[in-house]
Amino acid sequence: MNVQHTEIQELFDKLKRIQEPKGYYFNKDKDFVFELLESLLINKERYGYMACPCRLASGSYEDDRDILCPCVYRIPDVEEYGSCYCNLYVSKEWNEDKAPHVFVPERRPPEKFK
């Protein structure tokens, strides 16, 4: 699977345009963000959907609905920790180092791990 840089940039631009007005920002480390976006595109190619690159997808869309990026855990993670589990999406304060950068625990229920 070979993802082109232009595909990653297009995904970055699209998601930034959609998510920033909602208060979700990409991590200020753009290289890190591009690695995660590349993994999202690889998962889309592999499974047909963009499963969270920081979690193990089952390959079943129905079973993985909770980890489609942005995952359902992003909202409570960013509200509580300033960052989602994989640090792709963060709050403005997190990016400005006004919020502590702490480990975000896994919220996904254990029964989802197959």
XYZ file of C-alpha atoms in Angstrom:
114
model
C 0.000 0.000 0.000
C 1.554 3.202 -1.161
C -0.052 6.440 -0.035
C 1.065 9.545 -1.878
C 2.030 12.720 -0.020
C -0.617 14.634 -1.995
C -3.342 12.292 -0.672
C -2.180 12.930 2.881
C -2.101 16.700 2.309
C -5.613 16.611 0.815
C -6.925 14.661 3.815
C -5.169 17.092 6.172
C -6.726 20.113 4.447
C -10.196 18.559 4.349
C -10.239 17.432 7.986
C -8.727 20.689 9.224
C -11.460 22.644 7.434
C -14.170 20.437 8.974
C -12.818 19.924 12.506
C -11.301 23.271 13.525
C -14.666 25.088 13.566
C -15.803 22.382 16.015
C -12.850 23.152 18.314
C -10.678 20.166 17.350
C -7.197 20.936 16.090
C -4.479 18.770 14.670
C -1.485 18.217 16.908
C 1.083 20.955 16.195
C 3.631 18.255 15.264
C 2.773 18.091 11.567
C 5.142 15.178 10.828
C 3.378 13.137 13.515
C -0.030 14.156 12.134
C 0.968 13.149 8.606
C 2.103 9.724 9.854
C -1.295 9.178 11.481
C -3.159 10.441 8.411
C -1.131 8.072 6.234
C -2.161 5.225 8.550
C -5.803 6.315 8.255
C -5.547 6.154 4.472
C -3.882 2.736 4.664
C -6.732 1.522 6.888
C -9.236 2.935 4.392
C -7.521 0.978 1.631
C -7.315 -2.149 3.794
C -10.789 -2.129 5.387
C -12.814 0.307 3.316
C -13.037 2.812 6.179
C -10.698 5.018 8.171
C -10.314 3.148 11.435
C -8.315 4.815 14.191
C -4.641 4.108 13.482
C -3.918 3.698 17.201
C -6.303 0.819 17.705
C -6.594 -2.632 16.216
C -9.484 -2.752 13.739
C -11.432 -5.974 13.333
C -12.227 -5.480 9.659
C -15.955 -5.402 10.432
C -17.417 -1.952 9.859
C -20.199 -2.585 12.374
C -17.792 -3.750 15.077
C -15.420 -0.854 14.392
C -17.965 1.983 14.155
C -16.772 3.383 17.476
C -13.211 3.771 16.173
C -13.963 5.409 12.819
C -11.880 8.551 12.829
C -12.757 10.805 14.486
C -13.725 8.126 16.980
C -16.565 8.436 19.487
C -14.000 8.719 22.272
C -12.444 11.905 20.899
C -14.981 14.263 22.473
C -14.610 13.036 26.072
C -10.837 12.598 25.633
C -10.286 16.163 24.413
C -12.675 17.556 27.027
C -10.894 15.739 29.862
C -7.281 15.546 28.670
C -6.977 18.134 25.895
C -6.088 15.382 23.429
C -7.604 12.286 21.896
C -6.107 8.855 22.585
C -3.650 9.008 19.685
C -2.890 12.734 19.996
C -4.120 13.439 16.476
C -6.852 15.816 17.621
C -6.129 18.241 20.420
C -7.539 21.374 21.963
C -6.158 24.795 21.135
C -4.841 25.009 24.709
C -3.016 21.687 24.331
C -1.248 22.951 21.205
C -0.318 26.161 22.997
C 1.120 24.165 25.926
C -1.500 25.683 28.245
C -2.883 22.231 29.013
C -0.781 19.380 30.422
C 0.318 16.716 27.961
C -0.660 13.587 29.842
C -1.298 9.975 28.926
C -4.855 9.516 27.646
C -6.219 6.176 28.859
C -8.070 3.825 26.551
C -11.845 4.328 26.794
C -12.784 1.598 24.357
C -14.545 -1.215 26.269
C -12.497 -4.429 26.554
C -15.238 -6.457 24.850
C -14.498 -4.512 21.656
C -10.989 -5.980 21.507
C -11.233 -9.082 19.383
